[in-house]
XYZ file of C-alpha atoms in Angstrom:
715
model
C 115.912 75.139 89.078
C 115.689 78.733 87.770
C 115.938 77.468 84.202
C 113.086 75.028 84.780
C 110.881 77.723 86.352
C 111.543 80.089 83.450
C 110.216 77.551 80.952
C 106.813 77.801 82.668
C 106.248 81.036 80.761
C 106.214 79.720 77.164
C 104.431 76.551 78.334
C 101.619 78.551 79.969
C 101.502 80.825 76.931
C 101.009 77.770 74.713
C 98.215 76.551 77.000
C 96.592 79.978 76.710
C 96.768 79.858 72.911
C 95.169 76.390 72.887
C 92.336 77.498 75.196
C 91.820 80.613 73.058
C 91.527 78.362 70.007
C 88.944 76.217 71.781
C 86.888 79.238 72.875
C 87.010 80.698 69.377
C 85.799 77.434 67.845
C 82.992 77.223 70.441
C 81.833 80.753 69.632
C 81.896 80.104 65.889
C 79.818 76.942 66.335
C 76.921 78.940 67.812
C 73.865 79.764 65.702
C 74.396 83.090 63.866
C 70.651 83.707 63.614
C 68.609 84.675 60.576
C 69.968 85.373 57.128
C 69.296 89.089 57.592
C 71.241 89.170 60.869
C 74.126 87.279 59.328
C 74.140 89.591 56.309
C 74.575 92.633 58.561
C 77.359 90.851 60.427
C 79.142 90.077 57.149
C 79.158 93.778 56.240
C 80.749 94.554 59.613
C 83.307 91.785 59.098
C 84.238 93.070 55.659
C 84.583 96.662 56.850
C 86.707 95.709 59.849
C 88.990 93.452 57.828
C 89.434 96.040 55.086
C 90.437 98.689 57.609
C 92.906 96.462 59.448
C 94.518 95.309 56.235
C 94.963 98.929 55.107
C 96.288 99.907 58.534
C 98.728 97.011 58.622
C 100.097 97.918 55.182
C 101.058 101.345 56.536
C 102.449 99.791 59.713
C 104.638 97.423 57.695
C 106.256 100.387 55.937
C 106.729 102.188 59.243
C 108.202 99.126 60.962
C 110.604 98.395 58.122
C 111.938 101.965 58.241
C 112.348 101.926 62.041
C 113.889 98.439 61.968
C 116.510 99.588 59.447
C 117.328 102.584 61.658
C 117.620 100.300 64.692
C 119.810 97.819 62.852
C 122.224 100.585 61.869
C 122.130 102.703 65.036
C 121.806 99.881 67.578
C 122.024 96.254 66.428
C 120.309 93.835 64.025
C 119.088 91.686 66.932
C 117.317 94.687 68.481
C 115.697 95.411 65.118
C 114.526 91.802 64.845
C 113.041 91.939 68.347
C 111.283 95.198 67.399
C 109.644 93.508 64.426
C 108.682 90.481 66.537
C 106.928 92.656 69.132
C 105.037 94.576 66.481
C 103.950 91.495 64.532
C 102.691 89.639 67.606
C 100.783 92.714 68.791
C 99.097 93.090 65.408
C 98.375 89.345 65.244
C 96.678 89.332 68.649
C 94.473 92.252 67.623
C 93.539 90.630 64.321
C 92.605 87.255 65.839
C 90.495 88.896 68.547
C 88.702 91.080 66.020
C 88.129 88.114 63.684
C 86.224 86.288 66.432
C 84.442 89.411 67.722
C 82.998 90.319 64.305
C 81.454 86.859 64.121
C 80.355 86.692 67.744
C 78.132 89.782 67.357
C 75.303 88.119 65.444
C 75.612 84.985 67.586
C 75.246 87.123 70.718
C 72.197 88.855 69.236
C 70.617 85.490 68.445
C 71.438 84.202 71.929
C 69.775 87.315 73.389
C 66.533 86.216 71.747
C 66.537 83.423 74.330
C 68.108 84.997 77.429
C 70.647 87.537 78.643
C 72.568 84.737 80.384
C 73.154 82.934 77.093
C 74.132 86.191 75.389
C 76.660 86.901 78.146
C 78.135 83.431 77.715
C 78.731 83.942 73.992
C 80.046 87.501 74.227
C 82.304 86.841 77.228
C 83.898 83.788 75.635
C 84.583 85.905 72.576
C 86.155 88.557 74.814
C 88.273 86.015 76.684
C 89.505 84.681 73.338
C 90.919 88.139 72.764
C 92.317 88.310 76.300
C 94.107 84.983 76.058
C 95.512 85.811 72.627
C 96.927 89.119 73.873
C 98.457 87.673 77.046
C 99.685 84.460 75.429
C 101.191 86.040 72.301
C 102.942 88.706 74.393
C 104.253 86.227 76.954
C 105.357 83.706 74.326
C 107.429 86.246 72.413
C 108.789 87.992 75.466
C 109.693 84.850 77.407
C 111.483 83.283 74.440
C 113.541 86.445 73.939
C 114.395 86.475 77.645
C 115.346 82.814 77.628
C 117.502 83.448 74.577
C 119.088 86.388 76.384
C 119.801 84.834 79.769
C 120.340 81.196 79.083
C 122.388 81.546 75.919
C 124.787 83.606 77.998
C 124.705 80.969 80.753
C 125.418 78.080 78.401
C 128.355 76.053 79.660
C 128.961 78.362 82.614
C 128.735 76.978 86.139
C 127.150 79.058 88.925
C 130.579 79.698 90.438
C 131.712 81.288 87.192
C 128.776 83.688 86.957
C 130.658 86.863 87.809
C 130.106 90.529 87.185
C 131.267 89.875 83.619
C 128.175 87.737 83.075
C 125.974 90.487 84.522
C 127.562 92.949 82.152
C 126.765 90.648 79.236
C 123.133 90.531 80.358
C 122.950 94.310 80.449
C 124.639 94.871 77.092
C 122.357 92.335 75.381
C 119.114 93.408 77.050
C 118.448 95.593 73.997
C 116.754 92.627 72.360
C 113.890 92.627 74.887
C 113.788 96.424 74.858
C 113.333 96.214 71.099
C 110.437 93.791 71.560
C 108.711 96.248 73.902
C 109.321 99.144 71.514
C 107.683 97.224 68.663
C 104.685 96.317 70.811
C 104.266 99.921 71.982
C 104.613 101.452 68.514
C 101.985 99.165 66.961
C 99.724 99.686 69.976
C 99.827 103.450 69.595
C 98.942 103.342 65.906
C 96.240 100.724 66.474
C 94.681 102.627 69.378
C 94.815 106.009 67.656
C 93.766 104.732 64.224
C 90.990 102.551 65.587
C 89.873 105.309 67.940
C 89.624 107.879 65.146
C 87.708 105.401 62.998
C 85.159 104.404 65.601
C 84.566 107.873 66.999
C 84.203 109.541 63.606
C 81.448 107.060 62.799
C 79.914 107.226 66.273
C 79.821 111.023 66.391
C 78.373 111.240 62.880
C 75.737 108.622 63.620
C 74.712 110.262 66.892
C 74.638 113.915 65.836
C 72.678 113.409 62.625
C 70.758 110.236 63.434
C 69.740 110.796 67.054
C 69.799 114.560 67.462
C 68.792 115.860 64.006
C 66.694 113.040 62.522
C 65.386 111.736 65.860
C 65.835 108.079 64.928
C 67.074 105.393 67.358
C 70.677 104.323 67.713
C 71.710 101.722 65.104
C 68.581 102.410 63.057
C 69.077 100.837 59.584
C 68.079 104.173 58.013
C 71.240 105.798 59.410
C 74.009 105.618 56.748
C 76.734 105.676 59.446
C 75.452 102.721 61.444
C 77.570 100.050 59.706
C 80.686 102.218 60.059
C 79.784 102.709 63.730
C 79.583 98.959 64.288
C 82.808 98.359 62.360
C 84.438 100.968 64.583
C 83.457 99.095 67.725
C 85.669 96.269 66.507
C 88.681 98.082 65.074
C 88.795 100.529 67.984
C 87.427 98.773 71.049
C 88.589 95.248 70.190
C 91.700 95.364 67.970
C 92.857 98.747 69.281
C 92.147 97.901 72.902
C 93.902 94.545 72.521
C 97.041 96.194 71.173
C 96.829 98.715 74.032
C 96.754 96.001 76.717
C 99.402 93.989 74.821
C 101.700 96.982 75.196
C 100.827 97.617 78.849
C 101.217 93.933 79.697
C 104.596 93.759 77.962
C 105.788 96.904 79.711
C 104.640 95.651 83.120
C 106.619 92.436 82.699
C 109.699 94.054 81.204
C 110.051 97.000 83.601
C 111.359 95.012 86.603
C 113.314 92.661 84.321
C 115.219 95.482 82.633
C 115.760 97.276 85.933
C 117.190 94.093 87.477
C 119.522 93.576 84.513
C 120.611 97.214 84.595
C 121.336 97.476 88.304
C 122.612 93.917 88.590
C 125.259 94.548 85.960
C 126.148 98.170 86.581
C 125.999 98.252 90.354
C 126.192 94.623 91.387
C 123.252 95.150 93.748
C 121.874 91.666 93.103
C 123.840 88.523 93.906
C 124.282 86.460 90.765
C 121.719 83.824 91.703
C 119.235 86.495 92.744
C 119.845 88.381 89.478
C 118.742 85.401 87.384
C 115.648 85.014 89.580
C 114.919 88.755 89.308
C 115.118 88.580 85.509
C 112.772 85.590 85.109
C 110.299 86.094 87.987
C 108.117 88.699 86.211
C 107.471 86.371 83.240
C 106.693 83.498 85.629
C 104.148 85.680 87.467
C 102.561 86.547 84.125
C 102.527 82.873 83.127
C 100.576 81.935 86.233
C 98.164 84.781 85.468
C 97.174 83.091 82.215
C 96.230 79.893 84.063
C 94.300 81.709 86.797
C 92.439 83.725 84.128
C 91.367 80.490 82.454
C 90.062 79.218 85.796
C 88.234 82.523 86.335
C 86.307 81.862 83.112
C 84.268 79.155 84.831
C 83.069 81.575 87.512
C 81.418 83.928 84.992
C 77.889 82.586 85.039
C 74.581 84.365 85.564
C 70.852 83.716 85.647
C 68.081 85.719 84.025
C 67.433 88.814 86.113
C 70.691 88.543 88.082
C 73.216 91.380 88.247
C 75.574 91.019 85.304
C 78.456 92.903 86.888
C 78.489 90.466 89.812
C 79.085 87.547 87.464
C 81.977 89.354 85.792
C 83.437 90.495 89.127
C 83.247 86.935 90.423
C 85.500 85.691 87.646
C 87.940 88.583 88.121
C 88.145 88.164 91.903
C 88.580 84.397 91.678
C 91.463 84.811 89.226
C 93.036 87.492 91.445
C 92.733 85.338 94.582
C 94.347 82.346 92.913
C 97.083 84.557 91.466
C 97.964 85.830 94.941
C 98.440 82.271 96.203
C 100.589 81.302 93.221
C 102.753 84.418 93.474
C 103.428 83.668 97.134
C 104.651 80.194 96.151
C 106.982 81.709 93.507
C 108.675 84.009 96.004
C 108.782 81.243 98.612
C 110.698 79.080 96.099
C 113.085 81.948 95.310
C 113.584 82.595 99.025
C 114.462 78.949 99.657
C 117.334 79.202 97.138
C 118.666 82.648 98.030
C 121.567 82.952 100.470
C 121.956 86.727 100.538
C 118.400 88.049 100.374
C 114.863 87.541 101.666
C 112.823 87.625 98.431
C 109.611 86.683 100.216
C 109.266 90.374 101.072
C 108.841 91.053 97.341
C 105.487 89.309 97.606
C 104.390 92.461 99.431
C 105.462 94.590 96.453
C 103.304 92.548 94.093
C 100.361 92.718 96.486
C 100.692 96.502 96.553
C 100.180 96.520 92.791
C 97.317 94.023 92.852
C 95.435 95.811 95.634
C 95.979 99.221 94.029
C 94.754 97.864 90.684
C 91.584 96.381 92.173
C 90.921 99.533 94.198
C 91.401 101.754 91.147
C 88.977 99.497 89.288
C 86.316 100.027 91.964
C 86.922 103.792 91.976
C 86.602 103.857 88.205
C 83.360 101.894 88.499
C 82.060 104.448 91.012
C 82.702 107.383 88.681
C 81.561 105.658 85.458
C 78.733 103.291 86.426
C 75.104 104.353 86.201
C 74.568 102.816 89.638
C 76.306 105.666 91.472
C 75.922 109.399 92.120
C 78.506 110.892 89.704
C 76.665 109.561 86.649
C 73.282 110.401 88.203
C 74.417 114.009 88.694
C 75.478 114.272 85.051
C 72.105 112.871 83.983
C 70.333 115.362 86.249
C 72.351 118.231 84.776
C 71.014 117.261 81.334
C 67.669 118.771 82.309
C 69.219 122.232 81.895
C 70.937 121.546 78.575
C 74.081 120.259 76.909
C 76.355 122.933 78.420
C 75.713 121.809 82.000
C 76.177 118.168 80.957
C 79.628 118.996 79.618
C 80.550 121.105 82.654
C 79.458 118.386 85.090
C 81.240 115.685 83.080
C 84.520 117.594 82.963
C 84.328 118.200 86.711
C 83.595 114.526 87.346
C 86.555 113.459 85.211
C 88.912 115.816 87.011
C 87.678 114.708 90.421
C 88.159 111.062 89.426
C 91.941 111.548 89.134
C 92.470 112.145 92.864
C 91.985 108.684 94.329
C 93.804 106.723 91.568
C 96.851 108.988 91.776
C 96.919 108.701 95.574
C 96.619 104.917 95.297
C 99.445 104.757 92.754
C 101.580 106.910 95.070
C 100.841 104.607 98.024
C 101.577 101.556 95.878
C 104.950 103.062 94.904
C 105.860 103.763 98.539
C 104.704 100.336 99.723
C 106.353 98.411 96.891
C 109.597 100.354 97.360
C 109.620 99.582 101.093
C 109.079 95.865 100.558
C 111.810 95.850 97.911
C 114.265 97.272 100.435
C 113.252 94.708 103.050
C 113.936 91.907 100.565
C 117.599 92.906 100.281
C 118.623 94.043 103.794
C 122.374 93.988 103.048
C 122.194 96.434 100.152
C 124.195 99.657 100.307
C 122.400 102.993 100.368
C 122.548 103.254 96.560
C 121.772 99.572 96.216
C 118.703 100.056 98.415
C 117.345 102.504 95.873
C 117.895 99.941 93.118
C 116.184 97.021 94.839
C 113.405 99.260 96.141
C 112.590 100.351 92.609
C 112.698 96.722 91.517
C 109.826 96.243 93.966
C 107.970 99.103 92.269
C 108.401 97.353 88.920
C 106.986 94.144 90.393
C 103.937 96.113 91.590
C 103.182 96.928 87.943
C 103.576 93.244 87.066
C 101.133 92.323 89.826
C 98.645 94.927 88.668
C 98.424 93.394 85.178
C 99.181 89.769 86.039
C 95.575 88.791 85.219
C 95.510 90.677 81.936
C 93.768 87.836 80.074
C 90.560 87.981 82.117
C 90.782 91.777 82.434
C 90.665 92.036 78.641
C 87.968 89.358 78.486
C 85.733 91.402 80.773
C 86.459 94.478 78.634
C 86.292 93.029 75.108
C 82.884 91.421 75.542
C 81.394 94.949 75.643
C 81.946 95.823 71.946
C 80.522 92.432 70.978
C 77.373 93.168 72.994
C 77.219 96.662 71.469
C 77.412 95.176 67.968
C 74.770 92.625 68.916
C 72.439 95.467 69.877
C 73.082 97.153 66.550
C 72.306 93.973 64.651
C 69.138 93.452 66.706
C 67.985 96.992 65.831
C 68.842 96.738 62.137
C 67.308 93.277 61.784
C 64.067 94.372 63.448
C 64.244 91.943 66.368
C 61.785 92.363 69.261
C 62.396 95.203 71.717
C 63.250 92.838 74.583
C 66.227 91.540 72.594
C 67.644 95.067 72.318
C 66.965 95.581 76.029
C 69.046 92.497 76.836
C 71.954 93.546 74.656
C 71.768 97.078 76.080
C 72.042 95.688 79.614
C 75.214 93.859 78.562
C 76.534 96.959 76.822
C 75.930 99.226 79.839
C 77.962 96.924 82.074
C 80.552 96.687 79.292
C 81.052 100.465 79.349
C 81.951 100.247 83.023
C 84.224 97.220 82.642
C 85.976 98.956 79.742
C 86.650 101.959 81.960
C 87.995 99.639 84.673
C 90.382 97.958 82.216
C 91.627 101.379 81.115
C 92.251 102.218 84.788
C 94.455 99.140 85.152
C 96.379 99.944 81.965
C 96.930 103.600 82.886
C 98.056 102.875 86.465
C 100.422 100.081 85.455
C 101.882 102.336 82.763
C 102.822 104.842 85.452
C 104.547 102.214 87.589
C 106.306 100.656 84.599
C 107.458 104.036 83.327
C 109.116 104.777 86.670
C 111.178 101.576 86.491
C 112.133 102.157 82.854
C 112.969 105.786 83.593
C 115.323 104.762 86.417
C 116.955 102.158 84.156
C 117.545 104.906 81.591
C 119.086 107.151 84.247
C 121.370 104.374 85.552
C 122.476 103.371 82.056
C 123.380 106.925 81.123
C 125.150 107.590 84.452
C 127.254 104.435 84.124
C 128.606 105.467 80.723
C 128.620 109.215 81.378
C 129.593 109.682 85.071
C 128.742 113.392 85.029
C 125.178 112.591 83.893
C 122.669 113.648 86.562
C 119.092 114.831 86.765
C 118.833 117.943 88.909
C 116.386 120.825 88.889
C 119.253 123.321 88.889
C 120.002 122.394 85.272
C 117.947 124.667 82.964
C 117.945 122.068 80.177
C 116.291 119.533 82.498
C 113.698 122.076 83.628
C 113.025 122.904 79.980
C 112.675 119.175 79.297
C 110.116 118.826 82.093
C 107.947 121.568 80.620
C 108.202 120.189 77.085
C 107.405 116.691 78.351
C 104.422 117.980 80.350
C 103.155 119.615 77.159
C 103.466 116.430 75.072
C 100.253 114.694 76.297
C 98.281 117.903 75.665
C 99.641 118.161 72.136
C 98.918 114.479 71.586
C 95.350 114.908 72.863
C 94.862 117.956 70.634
C 96.060 116.077 67.560
C 93.851 113.044 68.185
C 90.782 115.066 69.213
C 91.231 117.278 66.162
C 91.506 114.188 63.973
C 88.202 112.876 65.317
C 86.588 116.272 64.806
C 87.695 116.501 61.172
C 86.685 112.929 60.405
C 83.345 113.377 62.186
C 82.670 116.571 60.207
C 83.113 114.670 56.959
C 80.868 111.900 58.303
C 78.116 114.325 59.356
C 78.131 115.984 55.941
C 77.911 112.597 54.201
C 75.008 111.419 56.365
C 73.172 114.692 55.801
C 73.786 114.382 52.045
C 72.290 110.919 51.933
C 69.222 111.951 53.922
C 68.819 114.896 51.548
C 69.582 113.278 48.191
C 68.411 109.672 48.499
C 64.610 109.642 48.574
C 62.894 106.928 50.557
C 65.525 106.346 53.259
C 63.313 107.524 56.104
C 60.398 105.434 54.787
C 62.561 102.259 54.554
C 62.091 102.302 50.760
C 65.776 102.857 49.942
C 68.948 101.485 51.507
C 71.576 104.019 52.586
C 75.039 103.937 51.021
C 76.766 102.408 54.031
C 80.042 101.888 52.165
C 80.517 105.649 51.677
C 80.573 106.174 55.452
C 82.875 103.191 55.964
C 85.228 104.708 53.400
C 85.273 108.093 55.161
C 86.168 106.539 58.500
C 88.859 104.346 56.947
C 90.534 107.130 54.962
C 90.409 109.620 57.830
C 91.780 107.194 60.410
C 94.678 106.044 58.245
C 95.609 109.603 57.298
C 95.293 111.126 60.770
C 96.977 108.414 62.846
C 100.457 108.840 61.377
C 101.480 112.217 62.827
C 100.797 111.465 66.531
C 102.424 108.044 66.274
C 105.580 109.258 64.536
C 105.993 112.191 66.946
C 105.911 109.832 69.928
C 109.077 108.168 68.604
C 110.873 111.022 66.867
C 110.590 113.615 69.662
C 112.302 111.618 72.457
C 115.025 110.393 70.083
C 115.686 113.937 68.850
C 115.849 115.340 72.403
C 118.067 112.455 73.537
C 120.518 113.059 70.690
C 120.659 116.731 71.637
C 120.991 116.243 75.408
C 120.186 113.002 77.328
C 119.673 114.888 80.609
C 117.051 117.046 78.932
C 115.378 113.820 77.786
C 115.269 112.682 81.424
C 113.354 115.831 82.349
C 111.132 115.381 79.295
C 110.140 111.872 80.407
C 109.403 113.006 83.973
C 107.054 115.720 82.731
C 105.332 113.467 80.198
C 104.656 110.651 82.687
C 103.165 113.040 85.259
C 100.692 114.854 83.014
C 100.101 111.811 80.810
C 98.709 109.757 83.694
C 96.435 112.582 84.835
C 95.152 113.256 81.330
C 94.540 109.556 80.727
C 92.477 109.081 83.882
C 90.573 112.331 83.432
C 89.637 111.751 79.796
C 88.789 108.050 80.128
C 86.586 108.511 83.197
C 84.845 111.659 81.952
C 84.003 109.886 78.695
C 82.726 106.789 80.488
C 80.564 108.882 82.816
C 79.023 110.841 79.923
C 78.254 107.617 78.064
C 76.510 105.946 80.983
C 74.627 109.144 81.886
C 73.049 108.964 78.435
C 72.202 105.297 78.930
C 70.794 106.062 82.393
C 68.382 108.573 80.859
C 67.455 106.039 78.166
C 66.269 103.726 80.936
C 63.402 106.177 81.563
C 64.929 108.675 83.973
C 64.715 112.462 83.476
C 62.297 112.115 80.580
C 63.764 109.059 78.865
C 64.555 108.622 75.175
C 63.666 111.497 72.897
C 63.389 114.044 75.706
C 65.300 117.331 75.824
C 67.490 115.881 78.588
C 68.268 112.867 76.400
C 69.358 115.089 73.499
C 71.606 117.059 75.861
C 73.094 113.810 77.188
C 73.753 112.638 73.625
C 75.823 115.792 73.073
C 77.788 115.030 76.255
C 78.298 111.450 75.130
C 79.472 112.696 71.740
C 82.099 114.903 73.380
C 83.094 111.999 75.615
C 83.508 109.522 72.775
C 86.985 110.703 71.656
C 87.844 111.336 75.316
C 87.362 107.724 76.363
C 88.057 105.822 73.156
C 90.735 107.802 71.308
C 92.790 110.310 73.281
C 92.440 109.023 76.856
C 93.415 105.375 76.396
C 96.267 106.368 74.073
C 98.005 108.318 76.845
C 99.317 105.297 78.722
C 100.767 103.941 75.464
C 102.332 107.329 74.783
C 104.214 107.526 78.092
C 105.310 103.886 77.930
C 106.439 104.195 74.318
C 108.465 107.351 74.882
C 110.133 105.841 77.969
C 111.053 102.538 76.311
C 112.259 104.391 73.189
C 114.551 106.482 75.383
C 115.955 103.349 77.023
C 116.285 101.414 73.763
C 118.157 104.236 72.023
C 120.363 105.041 75.046
C 123.437 103.403 73.376
C 123.027 105.856 70.486
C 122.823 108.808 72.882
C 125.961 107.599 74.692
C 127.837 107.280 71.401
C 126.847 110.786 70.311
C 127.854 112.301 73.664
C 131.235 110.546 73.465
C 131.830 112.150 70.072
C 131.093 115.676 71.306
């Protein structure tokens, strides 16, 4: 029965891929609008494709080098899994971006008729991305898991599944760890590279176009406007997709790896329960793809209706259905278990789901222009840019409190339910199964990743549609409709980041404990205690890592934006007739600056995220344990703070543009633009990269643990 249930994962993934193909074909069949609109869209398509192809060439070199190291230091199968994870992550991002860069002009044309039709086009484009991410990740991961578990079970009867079998599972789990490492590595480069690209263009376009020249956003006279629109796709579509691909993979793998580790090393799971524990996370994710598809049909709106309600309706419907399905999964497991009560694990998953939804609402409160935090930032703009920045930083810091408390409560609740599910466990075994419950909470939090990404990824499409409407000279009401979609998209993007960040924290805990158990099993004297100065030193170095990472990525955006500002100023100064619409700006020069800067600047942060934990682990694995603890703690806080502060600044600017506090062109608006410019790399480069950073460093530590054990044995 377990074997049959496990095959649900690749089957549901295949269904998701088919539905994504249908949605993509539907979007591409829509009217792209006038020749001028389509011409602008083609420029965006060409710029986005050129950047991704250049980025992927660098990633291929990086992946080949790492794969060779893995093949030598670990095993060829782990190296192959690493490549598989990276390729599927890149493929999901490329497919989503391919559709998004063609949906932009179709959304703009649909907005000429109604906002409801524009939402339909942009959301289906976004859900195409969501289904590709979830389905590609689940297909690759589930097939590796099936190869792992069921190849080892071949020809072995249940009565013969002894501790030896569990040991085989543990010693071969490196293949799925390699898959996760590949997904995380590509995600970090994609998020950082795309974030640098989009924010360099955005900052340059805003500072020179809006503040200095006083022209509207996406004005065709602004040389950086094409690069800005390209950036929306490579950063907020392809980069975001790779980000959620990584988080989704980590959320599924965390409880699976923990079950394999503790089941083999400690025997805390009965054999039948171990197989269920290994496959249940992928089955939960499989059901999430189906419920996300059903949620699609609930996203409908009428002209004048609240857009966020339509999007929330689809999300809540998918979540409600997922809860019912998850209960049935644990009920089936419970009916076949003789030594445990797995139905209690349903409570662990619910802890993650409820925490995720609550964090989403809290994020909406701090980032939406419907609530006081954003209103206060907009009000502070009346006294200048400095007070906007001060208020935004304070808002971002304040926004970390509730999510962290909710994550803490989810950990406690999920741990408790995990213990209740295995009442006969020993004291040490209780810790193991309790933490398995924590891992399942992360799985529950991201079980509906497909629709979560769909609700997020439609935003960049709407933003591009607004840019095309402005550049093509469409009526003002068309831009108003796309702006209304974009404003809601900023909030939904912040909510999706909240899910990814919170799940990363829960996943990292499970992976961290698996690392500790693996090291302790092979090195009995291995322990993590605050009386060890190396561990304390590791904690401080790990706590510093997110700050260094943020500094590197923020500095990269600053340098790239400086080059962009100088180029835009040069064109305004040296090309006569731009401001009078008599000459066309040299858009390709700005696209080239963003591309070159992003590709050059993304390498250092990405390489450090892999090299540093491996180097520390080779020196002293216990120090690496402290390093991971410090990095996870500050990384989560930095991620929430930066993402929410950036989202609040962005929507404060849009709130003023609606006519409040003087409206567009006022002194308050210019101050808010400065705040938004500071917030751009916060929310789209550094902040959302933090959750990838902590997940990547944790999974790298676990993947390379056999190397650390070998080195310690030689000393």
